[in-house]
Amino acid sequence: MPATATTTAVAAEAARRRTFAVISHPDAGKSTITEALALHAQVIGEAGAVHGKAGRKGVVSDWMAMEQQRGISITSAVLQFAYRDLVVNLLDTPGHADFSEDTYRVLTAVDCAVMLLDAAKGLEPQTLKLFEVCRARRIPVITFINKWDRPGREPLALLDEIEERISLRPTPITWPVGIAGHFHGVVDRRTGDMTAFHRTPGGSTAAVEEPLTAAEAAHRYGEDWHRATEELELLDLTGADHDQDTFTATTTPVLFGAAVANFGVRQLLDVLATHAPAPPPRPDSTGTPRPVDAPLAGFVFKIQANMNKAHRDQVAFVRICSGKFTRGMTVTHGTTGRPFATKYAQQMFGADRETIDEAYPGDVIGLVNATALGIGDTLHDGPPVTFPPLPSFVPEHFAVLRAADSSTFKRFRRGVEQLDAEGVVQVLRSDRRGEQSPVLAAVGPMQFEVAVARLDAEFGVTTHLERLPYEVARRTDPAAEERLRGVHDAEVLTRVRDGALLALFTSDWRMHSIGDSRPGLTLDPLLPAG
C-alpha cells in the first residue's frame, strides 16, 4: 500500500478511537460506572457489583483478589470494546488516594476523563487532586453526577460548586426529573424530551428506558416535571449550553444518573462517543506535537504481572500515540536503542486477554513478557522519539520488609523486584540493612498491604513488615550520606529503581534541625516528574 494511503488509513482509524479514564473520590461509584458502561456497550451480559449483593460477580475491571474482597480498585485496568462505529479504550484507575501514583500515570495515557461526583457529596478531595492533573495536562472533562437514586443535594447547587471550586463552567446535556432520591429519568436539553428509567430485577442488566414527550412527562410526573422545566429555563437564561470549542478548555458537559441501577449510563456513553476527542497529536519531550499518522510510537505507562493465575507473566501496557502497530513487528526500545520484537501482543478486557494483530493511535496494547521494558519507556519505528517523563511521587510512608522464612529468600527477592518494576512501591536498600531487609517507600500505607498480599498470593512468601518512623524524604549525595551516618532520626538509602540517594527524616522539623547543625548538606526536594 502506498505511504499516503497508509497514513490516510491510520488517521481514519485514529479518528474512531475514544480513550478515557474515570476519576473520582473513593466510594463515588467509579468501578460501578465502569462496569455499567461495558454493559451498555453490550460486551458483558450482566454487571458485577461492589455494593454487597449476595451472589453477584465482582466487577470485571477489579481482577485482584483484594479488590474483589474490599470492593475497591487497587490497580489500573484496561477495557477495550466497540460502540457504534467507534473503538473505546476505557482505562479503569484506582480511586483510593494511597494509589495516586498509578492513577496519575494512567492519566498520561488518555485523551478525556469522566469526573464522577456523588450527588450527596459533590467535589471531594481526591477528585479535586485528580482534576488538577487533568487541568495540567489539558485533558477535557465530562461530569457525571452519580447516585441520583439516593438523597442528595440540589442540582443547581452542584453546578455552582463545580464552577466556583474548579473554574469549569457546567453545560448540562441531561437534567434530572425528580429530586435526588426520587429519580424518574432525565430530560435531554437538546430535544426537550424525557427518558424515564425503570430498574430491572437486581439492577444487573441495562435499565428499561421509556421515551416520553414533554406533554406525556408533564401528565405523568406533574410537579417534578414542572420543577425540572423551571430549572432548565434558568440554565437557558444563563446560556449554559454545550460548545465543543470551549469543552476542551473551560467547560464541562454534565449528565445525571445512577450507575448502580444503570440509569443515565447510555446517555453518558453517547456523549463520550459524540463529544470526547479522538487522539490528538501528542507532544514529544521537546514539546513538538507528533502527528497520529507519523511512524509508530508509543510509551509504557504501566507494568503488571500475574493478572491471571493461568498466565504467570508480566504485561507492559503501551499507549499507541502514532502510526499503525502490527503484531510481530520489530521496533526500537528508546531507552537502550536496541531492537524489540513484539511477538506477544494482546488486547485486554480486565484480566481477560486475546491476541491482537494491529492497533492504532489511542489504543492500549499489552506486550507480554516484555521484561526489558520499564515504566515511561518509548517504543518507536523510524527516527527516535521520546515522550515526557511519567509522574513519580514523593513517598511519605516507610517500612522494612523481611521474609518470614529464610528458605524463601530467592522468591522473596524476585517478588520485591517485580513490585518495584510495576511501581507498586518504591524499593530502597542500604549496606546497613542488607539485601534481605529492603525498605519499602509508599505514598499511602495501603500500598504496603498490597505488597504483602501479592508476595503471599503470587510468590508464596510470608513476610513481616516493620513500620519506620520516617515521614520526610529528600534527594542527597554521597558526601551528605557520609555526614549523616549514625545521626539519630535520619538515614540515607539508595532507591533501587534509579540509584538515587534518599535521605529520610522523622519529621520536617528534625530535617531542618539536622541541616542547621551541618551546613552545606544536599537536601533537595523530590519533585514529581511530568
Coordinates of C-alpha atoms in Angstrom, one line a residue, residues 3-492:
A3 CA 2.6 5.6 2.0
T4 CA 0.0 8.2 1.5
A5 CA -2.8 5.6 1.6
T6 CA -1.3 4.1 4.7
T7 CA -1.2 7.4 6.6
T8 CA -4.7 8.2 5.5
A9 CA -5.9 4.8 6.9
V10 CA -4.1 5.4 10.2
A11 CA -5.7 8.9 10.5
A12 CA -9.1 7.4 9.8
E13 CA -8.6 4.6 12.4
A14 CA -7.4 7.1 15.0
A15 CA -10.5 9.2 14.4
R16 CA -12.6 6.2 15.5
R17 CA -10.8 5.9 18.9
R18 CA -12.0 7.3 22.2
T19 CA -9.6 6.8 25.1
F20 CA -10.7 7.9 28.5
A21 CA -10.5 7.3 32.3
V22 CA -12.9 7.8 35.1
I23 CA -11.7 9.9 38.0
S24 CA -13.4 10.2 41.4
H25 CA -13.1 10.1 45.1
P26 CA -13.3 6.6 46.7
D27 CA -16.9 5.3 47.0
A28 CA -18.3 7.6 44.4
G29 CA -19.1 4.6 42.2
K30 CA -16.2 4.5 39.8
S31 CA -15.9 0.8 39.3
T32 CA -19.7 0.5 39.1
I33 CA -19.9 3.1 36.3
T34 CA -17.0 1.3 34.5
E35 CA -19.0 -1.9 34.6
A36 CA -22.2 -0.2 33.6
L37 CA -20.5 1.4 30.5
A38 CA -19.3 -2.1 29.4
L39 CA -22.8 -3.5 30.0
H40 CA -24.4 -0.8 27.8
A41 CA -21.8 -1.4 25.1
Q42 CA -23.1 -5.0 25.2
V43 CA -19.7 -6.5 25.8
I44 CA -20.9 -8.2 29.1
G45 CA -24.3 -9.5 29.8
E46 CA -24.6 -8.7 33.4
A47 CA -22.9 -6.1 35.6
G48 CA -20.9 -7.2 38.6
A49 CA -21.4 -5.2 41.8
V50 CA -19.3 -3.7 44.6
H51 CA -22.2 -2.9 46.8
G52 CA -22.7 -6.2 48.7
K53 CA -25.4 -8.0 46.7
A54 CA -25.1 -11.7 47.6
G55 CA -24.2 -13.9 44.7
R56 CA -23.2 -11.1 42.4
K57 CA -19.9 -11.3 40.5
G58 CA -17.1 -8.8 41.1
V59 CA -16.6 -6.1 38.5
V60 CA -14.6 -7.3 35.6
S61 CA -12.1 -4.4 35.9
D62 CA -11.4 -5.4 39.6
W63 CA -9.5 -8.6 39.0
M64 CA -7.2 -8.7 42.0
A65 CA -8.4 -10.8 45.0
M66 CA -8.0 -7.9 47.4
E67 CA -10.0 -5.6 45.1
Q68 CA -12.9 -8.2 45.0
Q69 CA -12.8 -8.7 48.8
R70 CA -12.8 -4.9 49.6
G71 CA -14.9 -3.6 46.7
I72 CA -12.2 -1.0 45.7
S73 CA -9.9 -0.6 42.7
I74 CA -6.3 -1.1 43.6
T75 CA -4.7 -1.4 40.2
S76 CA -5.4 0.2 36.8
A77 CA -7.1 -2.0 34.2
V78 CA -7.9 -1.6 30.5
L79 CA -11.3 -2.4 28.9
Q80 CA -11.4 -2.1 25.2
F81 CA -14.8 -2.5 23.3
A82 CA -16.7 -1.4 20.3
Y83 CA -19.6 1.1 20.5
R84 CA -21.5 2.2 17.4
D85 CA -18.7 2.6 14.8
L86 CA -16.0 3.5 17.4
V87 CA -13.3 1.7 19.4
V88 CA -13.5 2.7 23.1
N89 CA -10.5 2.3 25.4
L90 CA -11.6 2.7 29.0
L91 CA -8.8 2.8 31.5
D92 CA -10.1 2.0 35.0
T93 CA -8.0 3.5 37.7
P94 CA -7.6 3.2 41.5
G95 CA -9.8 5.6 43.4
H96 CA -8.1 5.4 46.8
A97 CA -5.6 8.2 47.5
D98 CA -2.9 5.7 48.5
F99 CA -2.7 4.6 44.8
S100 CA -2.5 8.1 43.4
E101 CA 0.8 7.4 41.6
D102 CA -0.8 4.6 39.5
T103 CA -3.8 6.8 38.7
Y104 CA -1.7 9.8 37.7
R105 CA 0.4 7.6 35.3
V106 CA -2.8 6.3 33.6
L107 CA -4.0 9.9 33.1
T108 CA -0.9 10.4 30.9
A109 CA -2.4 7.8 28.5
V110 CA -5.9 9.2 28.0
D111 CA -7.5 11.9 25.9
C112 CA -10.5 12.6 28.0
A113 CA -11.8 12.0 31.6
V114 CA -15.1 11.4 33.2
M115 CA -15.3 13.1 36.5
L116 CA -17.7 11.1 38.7
L117 CA -19.4 13.0 41.6
D118 CA -21.5 11.7 44.4
A119 CA -24.9 13.6 44.3
A120 CA -24.8 14.0 48.1
K121 CA -21.1 15.0 48.4
G122 CA -20.2 16.9 45.3
L123 CA -16.5 17.6 44.8
E124 CA -14.3 15.6 47.2
P125 CA -10.6 15.9 48.0
Q126 CA -9.3 13.1 45.8
T127 CA -11.5 14.2 42.9
L128 CA -10.0 17.7 43.2
K129 CA -6.5 16.3 43.1
L130 CA -7.1 14.2 40.0
F131 CA -8.9 17.1 38.3
E132 CA -5.8 19.3 38.8
V133 CA -3.8 16.6 36.9
C134 CA -6.3 16.8 34.1
R135 CA -6.1 20.5 34.0
A136 CA -2.3 20.5 34.0
R137 CA -2.4 18.0 31.1
R138 CA -5.2 19.8 29.3
I139 CA -7.5 16.7 29.4
P140 CA -11.1 17.7 28.7
V141 CA -13.5 16.5 31.4
I142 CA -17.1 15.2 31.2
T143 CA -19.0 15.3 34.5
F144 CA -21.4 12.5 35.6
I145 CA -23.4 13.2 38.8
N146 CA -24.0 9.8 40.2
K147 CA -26.3 8.3 42.8
W148 CA -29.3 10.4 41.9
D149 CA -31.4 7.5 43.1
R150 CA -30.4 8.4 46.7
P151 CA -30.9 11.5 48.8
G152 CA -28.6 14.3 47.7
R153 CA -28.1 18.0 47.0
E154 CA -29.9 20.3 44.7
P155 CA -28.7 20.0 41.1
L156 CA -28.2 23.8 40.6
A157 CA -26.1 23.9 43.9
L158 CA -23.9 21.1 42.5
L159 CA -23.3 23.1 39.3
D160 CA -22.5 26.2 41.3
E161 CA -19.9 24.2 43.3
I162 CA -18.2 23.0 40.1
E163 CA -17.9 26.5 38.7
E164 CA -16.8 28.1 42.0
R165 CA -14.2 25.5 43.1
I166 CA -12.6 24.3 39.8
S167 CA -13.5 27.2 37.5
L168 CA -15.1 25.0 34.9
R169 CA -18.5 26.2 33.5
P170 CA -21.0 23.3 33.7
T171 CA -23.0 22.8 30.5
P172 CA -25.7 20.2 31.3
I173 CA -26.7 17.9 28.5
T174 CA -29.2 15.9 30.6
W175 CA -31.2 17.1 33.6
P176 CA -32.9 15.1 36.3
V177 CA -36.7 14.8 36.7
G178 CA -37.3 14.2 40.4
I179 CA -35.1 15.3 43.3
A180 CA -32.2 13.2 44.4
G181 CA -33.6 10.0 46.0
H182 CA -36.8 10.3 43.9
F183 CA -35.4 9.8 40.4
H184 CA -37.7 9.3 37.4
G185 CA -35.4 10.0 34.5
V186 CA -33.7 12.7 32.6
V187 CA -34.5 15.5 30.1
D188 CA -32.3 15.7 27.0
R189 CA -31.7 19.5 26.8
R190 CA -31.1 19.2 23.1
T191 CA -34.5 17.9 22.3
G192 CA -36.7 18.7 25.3
D193 CA -37.9 15.1 25.5
M194 CA -37.6 12.9 28.6
T195 CA -36.3 9.4 29.1
A196 CA -37.9 7.6 32.0
F197 CA -35.9 4.8 33.7
H198 CA -37.2 1.6 35.1
R199 CA -35.0 -0.6 37.1
T200 CA -34.5 -4.3 36.1
P201 CA -34.6 -7.0 38.8
G202 CA -31.4 -6.7 40.9
G203 CA -30.2 -3.8 38.6
S204 CA -27.7 -6.2 37.0
T205 CA -28.9 -5.6 33.4
A206 CA -29.4 -2.5 31.4
A207 CA -32.3 -0.3 32.7
V208 CA -35.5 -0.1 30.6
E209 CA -35.7 3.3 29.0
E210 CA -39.1 4.8 28.1
P211 CA -39.1 7.8 25.8
L212 CA -41.7 10.5 26.7
T213 CA -42.7 13.7 25.0
A214 CA -42.8 16.9 27.2
A215 CA -46.6 16.6 27.3
E216 CA -46.5 13.0 28.4
A217 CA -43.9 13.7 31.0
A218 CA -45.9 16.6 32.4
H219 CA -49.0 14.5 32.7
R220 CA -47.2 11.6 34.4
Y221 CA -44.8 13.4 36.7
G222 CA -46.6 16.7 37.4
E223 CA -44.8 18.8 40.0
D224 CA -41.4 17.0 39.5
W225 CA -41.6 17.7 35.7
H226 CA -42.5 21.4 36.3
R227 CA -39.6 21.8 38.8
A228 CA -37.3 20.4 36.2
T229 CA -38.5 22.7 33.4
E230 CA -38.2 25.8 35.7
E231 CA -34.6 24.8 36.4
L232 CA -34.0 24.3 32.7
E233 CA -35.3 27.8 31.9
L234 CA -32.7 29.2 34.4
L235 CA -30.0 27.3 32.5
D236 CA -31.3 28.6 29.2
L237 CA -31.2 32.2 30.5
T238 CA -27.5 31.8 31.6
G239 CA -26.5 30.2 28.2
A240 CA -25.2 27.1 29.8
D241 CA -25.2 25.2 26.5
H242 CA -22.6 22.7 25.3
D243 CA -20.0 24.2 23.0
Q244 CA -17.4 21.8 21.6
D245 CA -14.8 24.5 21.3
T246 CA -14.9 25.6 24.9
F247 CA -15.3 22.0 26.2
T248 CA -11.6 21.3 25.7
A249 CA -10.7 24.3 27.8
T250 CA -13.2 26.0 30.0
T251 CA -16.5 24.0 30.2
T252 CA -17.7 20.5 31.2
P253 CA -20.7 18.7 29.9
V254 CA -22.8 17.4 32.8
L255 CA -25.1 14.4 33.0
F256 CA -27.1 12.9 35.8
G257 CA -27.7 9.2 36.6
A258 CA -27.4 6.3 38.9
A259 CA -24.8 3.8 37.8
V260 CA -25.8 1.1 40.2
A261 CA -29.2 0.9 38.6
N262 CA -27.8 1.6 35.1
F263 CA -29.7 4.9 34.9
G264 CA -28.2 7.5 32.6
V265 CA -25.3 5.3 31.5
R266 CA -26.3 5.0 27.9
Q267 CA -26.6 8.8 27.7
L268 CA -23.0 9.1 29.1
L269 CA -21.7 6.6 26.5
D270 CA -23.4 8.6 23.7
V271 CA -21.8 11.8 24.9
L272 CA -18.4 10.2 25.1
A273 CA -18.9 8.9 21.5
T274 CA -20.1 12.2 20.2
H275 CA -18.1 14.8 22.1
A276 CA -15.0 13.2 23.6
P277 CA -12.0 14.0 21.4
A278 CA -10.2 11.5 19.2
P279 CA -6.5 11.0 19.8
P280 CA -4.8 14.3 19.1
P281 CA -1.1 14.8 18.0
R282 CA 0.8 14.1 21.2
P283 CA 3.7 16.4 22.2
D284 CA 7.1 14.7 22.4
S285 CA 9.7 15.5 25.0
T286 CA 10.6 18.7 23.1
G287 CA 7.0 19.9 23.0
T288 CA 6.6 19.2 19.3
P289 CA 3.2 17.6 18.5
R290 CA 3.7 14.2 16.8
P291 CA 1.0 13.6 14.1
V292 CA -1.1 10.5 14.6
D293 CA -0.1 9.3 11.1
A294 CA 3.7 9.6 11.8
P295 CA 5.6 6.3 12.1
L296 CA 4.7 4.1 15.1
A297 CA 5.5 5.5 18.5
G298 CA 4.1 4.7 22.0
F299 CA 5.1 4.6 25.6
V300 CA 4.8 2.2 28.5
F301 CA 2.6 3.7 31.3
K302 CA 2.1 0.6 33.4
I303 CA 3.6 -2.8 34.1
Q304 CA 1.6 -5.6 35.7
A305 CA 2.4 -9.2 36.5
N306 CA 0.2 -12.2 37.3
M307 CA -3.1 -10.6 36.3
N308 CA -4.4 -14.1 35.6
K309 CA -3.3 -17.2 37.5
A310 CA -3.3 -19.1 34.2
H311 CA -0.7 -16.6 32.9
R312 CA 2.2 -16.2 35.3
D313 CA 3.7 -13.5 33.2
Q314 CA 4.4 -9.8 33.0
V315 CA 2.5 -7.3 30.8
A316 CA 3.7 -3.9 29.7
F317 CA 0.8 -1.6 28.9
V318 CA 1.6 0.6 25.9
R319 CA -0.4 3.6 24.7
I320 CA -0.1 3.9 20.9
C321 CA 0.5 7.6 20.1
S322 CA 1.1 7.4 16.3
G323 CA 1.3 5.0 13.4
K324 CA 0.0 1.5 13.0
F325 CA 1.1 -1.3 15.3
T326 CA 1.3 -4.8 13.7
R327 CA 1.9 -7.8 15.8
G328 CA 5.3 -9.3 15.2
M329 CA 6.9 -6.0 14.0
T330 CA 10.3 -5.1 15.4
V331 CA 10.5 -1.7 16.9
T332 CA 13.3 0.3 18.7
H333 CA 13.4 0.4 22.5
G334 CA 14.0 4.1 23.1
T335 CA 15.9 3.7 26.4
T336 CA 18.5 1.3 25.1
G337 CA 18.3 1.9 21.3
R338 CA 18.1 -1.9 20.8
P339 CA 15.6 -3.7 18.6
F340 CA 12.5 -5.0 20.4
A341 CA 10.3 -7.8 18.9
T342 CA 6.5 -7.6 19.6
K343 CA 5.6 -11.2 19.1
Y344 CA 3.3 -11.5 22.1
A345 CA 0.9 -8.6 21.8
Q346 CA -2.6 -8.8 23.4
Q347 CA -5.8 -6.8 23.9
M348 CA -7.1 -6.5 27.4
F349 CA -10.5 -6.7 28.9
G350 CA -9.8 -6.6 32.6
A351 CA -7.8 -9.8 33.4
D352 CA -9.1 -11.5 30.2
R353 CA -6.9 -11.2 27.1
E354 CA -6.7 -12.2 23.5
T355 CA -4.1 -11.8 20.8
I356 CA -4.2 -8.6 18.9
D357 CA -2.9 -8.3 15.3
E358 CA -3.0 -4.5 14.9
A359 CA -3.6 -1.3 16.8
Y360 CA -3.8 2.4 16.1
P361 CA -3.3 5.7 18.0
G362 CA -5.4 5.8 21.1
D363 CA -5.3 2.0 21.6
V364 CA -3.7 0.4 24.6
I365 CA -1.9 -2.9 23.9
G366 CA -0.3 -5.4 26.3
L367 CA 3.1 -6.7 25.5
V368 CA 3.6 -10.0 27.3
N369 CA 6.9 -11.0 29.0
A370 CA 8.4 -7.7 28.0
T371 CA 10.8 -7.7 30.9
A372 CA 13.2 -5.3 29.2
L373 CA 10.6 -2.5 29.4
G374 CA 10.2 -0.1 32.2
I375 CA 7.5 2.5 33.1
G376 CA 8.0 5.6 30.8
D377 CA 10.0 3.7 28.1
T378 CA 9.3 4.7 24.5
L379 CA 8.9 2.2 21.6
H380 CA 9.2 3.6 18.1
D381 CA 9.6 2.8 14.5
G382 CA 11.8 5.0 12.4
P383 CA 13.6 8.1 13.8
P384 CA 14.0 8.2 17.6
V385 CA 11.2 9.9 19.6
T386 CA 10.7 10.2 23.3
F387 CA 7.7 11.4 25.3
P388 CA 7.7 13.5 28.5
P389 CA 8.6 11.5 31.7
L390 CA 5.8 10.0 33.8
P391 CA 5.0 11.1 37.3
S392 CA 6.9 9.7 40.3
F393 CA 5.6 10.9 43.6
V394 CA 7.2 11.7 46.9
P395 CA 6.9 8.8 49.4
E396 CA 5.6 9.6 52.9
H397 CA 5.5 6.1 54.5
F398 CA 8.4 3.7 55.0
A399 CA 8.7 0.1 56.3
V400 CA 11.3 -2.7 56.4
L401 CA 10.2 -5.9 54.7
R402 CA 11.6 -9.3 55.7
A403 CA 10.8 -12.9 54.6
A404 CA 9.4 -14.9 57.5
D405 CA 11.3 -18.0 56.3
S406 CA 14.9 -17.6 55.0
S407 CA 14.4 -20.6 52.7
T408 CA 12.1 -18.5 50.6
F409 CA 14.6 -15.7 50.0
K410 CA 15.0 -16.2 46.3
R411 CA 11.3 -15.9 45.7
F412 CA 11.2 -13.0 48.1
R413 CA 13.8 -11.1 46.2
R414 CA 12.1 -11.9 42.9
G415 CA 8.8 -10.7 44.2
V416 CA 10.2 -7.5 45.6
E417 CA 11.9 -6.8 42.2
Q418 CA 8.6 -7.4 40.5
L419 CA 6.7 -5.0 42.7
D420 CA 9.4 -2.3 42.2
A421 CA 9.2 -2.7 38.4
E422 CA 5.5 -2.3 38.5
G423 CA 5.6 0.8 40.7
V424 CA 3.5 -0.8 43.4
V425 CA 6.0 0.5 45.9
Q426 CA 9.5 2.1 45.7
V427 CA 12.2 -0.1 47.0
L428 CA 15.2 1.3 48.9
R429 CA 18.3 -0.5 50.1
S430 CA 21.3 0.2 52.2
D431 CA 24.6 -1.5 53.2
R432 CA 23.5 -1.3 56.9
R433 CA 20.2 -3.2 56.4
G434 CA 21.3 -5.5 53.6
E435 CA 19.5 -7.0 50.6
Q436 CA 17.5 -9.3 52.9
S437 CA 15.8 -6.3 54.5
P438 CA 14.7 -3.8 51.8
V439 CA 12.8 -0.7 52.8
L440 CA 9.5 -0.1 51.0
A441 CA 8.5 3.5 50.4
A442 CA 4.9 4.4 49.6
V443 CA 2.6 7.3 49.0
G444 CA 0.0 5.7 51.2
P445 CA 0.0 2.8 53.7
M446 CA -2.4 0.6 51.8
Q447 CA 0.4 0.1 49.2
F448 CA 2.2 -2.0 51.9
E449 CA -0.9 -4.2 52.3
V450 CA -1.0 -4.8 48.6
A451 CA 2.8 -5.6 48.5
V452 CA 2.4 -8.1 51.4
A453 CA -0.7 -9.7 49.9
R454 CA 0.8 -10.1 46.5
L455 CA 4.1 -11.6 47.8
D456 CA 2.0 -14.2 49.6
A457 CA -0.5 -14.9 46.8
E458 CA 1.8 -14.8 43.8
F459 CA 5.2 -15.8 45.2
G460 CA 4.2 -18.0 48.2
V461 CA 6.3 -15.8 50.5
T462 CA 5.1 -14.9 54.0
T463 CA 6.6 -11.6 55.1
H464 CA 6.9 -9.4 58.2
L465 CA 6.5 -5.6 57.8
E466 CA 8.1 -3.2 60.4
R467 CA 7.0 0.4 60.0
L468 CA 9.7 3.0 60.2
P469 CA 9.2 6.5 61.9
Y470 CA 10.4 8.5 58.8
E471 CA 8.0 10.9 57.2
V472 CA 10.2 13.1 55.0
A473 CA 12.4 12.2 52.1
R474 CA 15.0 14.4 50.3
R475 CA 17.4 13.6 47.4
T476 CA 21.0 13.8 48.6
D477 CA 24.6 12.9 47.5
P478 CA 27.5 10.7 48.7
A479 CA 29.1 13.5 50.7
A480 CA 25.9 14.1 52.7
E481 CA 25.4 10.3 53.1
E482 CA 28.8 10.2 54.9
R483 CA 27.9 13.2 57.1
L484 CA 24.5 11.7 58.1
R485 CA 25.9 8.3 59.0
G486 CA 24.9 7.5 62.6
V487 CA 22.8 10.6 63.1
H488 CA 19.6 10.0 65.2
D489 CA 16.3 10.3 63.4
A490 CA 17.9 10.2 59.9
E491 CA 19.0 7.5 57.4
V492 CA 20.3 7.5 53.8

